[in-house]
Amino acid sequence: MIPHPDSVPEDSPQTTPIPEDSIGLLLQRGGEELGLLKVRDRFTLCSPEISVEQLEQALSIHHQRQIPRTQLVEFTVDAEHRDEIMQAARDREDVAFASHVYQLKDNPATFIYLGDQLTIQFHPDTDDATISAIETEFGLESVRSLIGIPNTFVFQLTPNCPENPLKIANRLITRPEVLTAEPQIIVPKLPSYHPQDPLYPQQWYLNHSGGTNLASNSHIDIEKAWDITRGDRSIVVAVADDAIDVNHPDFQGTGKIVAPKDFKDKDFIPLPSGSGESHGTACAGIAVAEENGQGIVGVAPGCALMPIRTSGFLDDTSIEELFDWAIENDASVVSCSWGAATVYFPLSLRQRAALTRAATEGRGGKGCVIVFAAGNANRPIHGTIFERGWTNELLRGPTNWLSGFAVHPDVIAVSACTSLSKKAAYSNWGTNISVCAPSNNAPPGMWFEKTGFISTAPQVNAPTPGNGVFTTDLLGVAGYEVGDFVGSFGGTSSACPVVAGVAALVLSANPDLTAAQVKRILQDTADKIVDRDADSQLGMRLGTYDTNGYSQWFGYGKVSAFKAVQAAQKQRVQTAQVAQVLKRRNDNNLAIPDNNSRGVTSTLQITESGLVQDIQVTVDIEHDFLGDLEVELTSPKDQTVLLQSRTLGVNTQLQYTYSIDNTPALKSLLNQDSFGHWQLRVIDYVPTDTGRLKSWKLVIGI
């Protein structure tokens, strides 16, 4: 290994205080400030000593539901009397806490509930006495440190808290010793896509030789992949979803079920407890249904299944517990056919850390392969659309869309194509899509808590041809269709477990691969399907590829099981000693464009050719608010590695060396040719604060 220096960011100045009239209406989230609105007709109470019925009678309110993972109960109330009833509740000795229910300012259809925890990242120079003083001042109690992010702790609110966690976070963020402060919020999970296409009881998406609505090679070429491997029981696919019918015949077999978990009912039997929980069973069947002479067969039938029933909400604790379970129980692949029930959802510090931890520390340090569905609204997973024509003008004008899970750099984001090798009309898209996979076709839509499932606007009236996906269903009459199988499943929910199954086959062929290497293989071996037609809703044409072989609709193309497994078999981890150290430095002082997704790029040329055995990148950046920035390294083969995410808060100086030891994502660049142009890109995602890339250095061992 190349020796490297230790370095930490320098001191940062105090920031401008937040106006008092905004202190309770701004949410600190993922390095951004999101505007909030108070919901007019509801609030939450924590009152362990009195029954719901007694509260309803005493306060003239109506019970709605218990908020999972909390002692909060949601009530509706006459909007004109909300504040006086909340005050009456707060005046009661048997009520411990009363809180507004919030909505995002630009997405008023999704409810947000305040939890009772706060995450704080301190400046490295902050001593224990200062932290203790902050605990006392704000009535906080330290719970634990946050693994993976230095100087960061999770705090519990106590009865001594002078204000709600929103206000506390906004007051803390202005202090020089605090880099980031985030309240825990609870957001409903976007419910599963509901299939509507007619039954088509064959698994055309795996392999076919033509037929009705079947374009040539619109499958994933599974049979040739199975000639190499049908999966290995040591490779475990975790399907995290609503519920999974583990009694289904296609999930039986010695060693098939591994470490089942139910985070909703808090036990180890992830079976459905009510109607509308068929989604997870369908997804699990696509990925790993057993080859047992009956029913269907999954993409990776020889692999094991870890069935995980989620809590149904996307609070920090739920996401941490889900991915920690996957790490602790040796999941190889985690398939997630879900997202947040909101238009704009940046991940919190804790959620980003949970995904990064799984992708870098899972599988004994090789990383869990994490696969997410892109979503079914025909919108960018990160971008802006001018919205018009929505029901009740739910959205209008320039609207920012963000799916925080799908854009996480360690995630494989999957869009959907059809049996005709076209873009699925509903499929979300954008510059963060990795690959696409075959699924059904249908008009785009989205679920909001206030409206239920609605079509996105403008209404799609054009035909949406394509076959549905045939997979497992809840046994009997409880599922999507009568019987034990469904032939009309679809959405990116279906495309996601297809890719998860292929990733499991890749690891079965070569278990030494890192998660980043698996992602690269899937992208490098994908088939370049082309759709030159404009989409019938927005009129966009994004179905062709740029000079880097990338399409916003399809990512790097449709996943190919055979090509991916073949590439994995050929690629072997090689242990080699560094024979030569190459050093390059660029001291050009460059301004970083403010709020510009293109960022600034600086280039270094390596003229020597050899396989990269070790790599280090040292940067020197000065910026008014480093929490606005991401830093990326791109190799001569156009592979990009995220070096620094937006976790540095109010720091102003970044002088740091990224190495394989502290940045495992750099491992994906090993065994590439060193020759060519290496590029460092710095991107500022938020307006106002500015800075400069002063210099950077690249050290490569070949």
GROMACS .gro file of C-alpha atoms in nm, residues 118-126 128 131 142-155 177-182 316 320 348-354 357 646-649 651:
model
   46
  118LEU     CA    1  -3.201   1.423   1.686
  119THR     CA    2  -2.877   1.352   1.496
  120ILE     CA    3  -2.592   1.599   1.549
  121GLN     CA    4  -2.253   1.606   1.376
  122PHE     CA    5  -2.000   1.812   1.569
  123HIS     CA    6  -1.687   1.985   1.450
  124PRO     CA    7  -1.384   1.758   1.512
  125ASP     CA    8  -1.240   2.002   1.768
  126THR     CA    9  -1.553   2.003   1.986
  128ASP     CA   10  -1.686   1.649   2.555
  131ILE     CA   11  -2.126   1.846   2.388
  142SER     CA   12  -2.706   1.075   2.410
  143VAL     CA   13  -2.811   0.737   2.267
  144ARG     CA   14  -2.512   0.629   2.056
  145SER     CA   15  -2.253   0.743   1.806
  146LEU     CA   16  -2.331   0.711   1.435
  147ILE     CA   17  -2.107   0.448   1.279
  148GLY     CA   18  -1.938   0.560   0.960
  149ILE     CA   19  -1.957   0.937   1.016
  150PRO     CA   20  -1.708   1.085   1.263
  151ASN     CA   21  -1.810   1.307   1.554
  152THR     CA   22  -2.178   1.229   1.498
  153PHE     CA   23  -2.425   1.119   1.765
  154VAL     CA   24  -2.792   1.028   1.797
  155PHE     CA   25  -2.972   1.201   2.084
  177GLU     CA   26  -1.932   2.365   1.688
  178VAL     CA   27  -2.217   2.196   1.500
  179LEU     CA   28  -2.173   2.083   1.139
  180THR     CA   29  -2.515   1.921   1.093
  181ALA     CA   30  -2.828   1.879   1.305
  182GLU     CA   31  -3.125   1.676   1.180
  316ASP     CA   32  -3.415   0.680   1.030
  320GLU     CA   33  -3.093   0.157   1.001
  348SER     CA   34  -3.105   1.201   0.615
  349LEU     CA   35  -2.750   1.172   0.742
  350ARG     CA   36  -2.840   0.850   0.922
  351GLN     CA   37  -3.011   0.696   0.620
  352ARG     CA   38  -2.721   0.775   0.387
  353ALA     CA   39  -2.482   0.628   0.642
  354ALA     CA   40  -2.693   0.311   0.675
  357ARG     CA   41  -2.236   0.100   0.568
  646ARG     CA   42  -2.256   1.614   0.133
  647THR     CA   43  -2.173   1.537   0.496
  648LEU     CA   44  -1.926   1.811   0.590
  649GLY     CA   45  -2.182   2.067   0.708
  651ASN     CA   46  -1.688   2.323   0.747
   0.00000   0.00000   0.00000
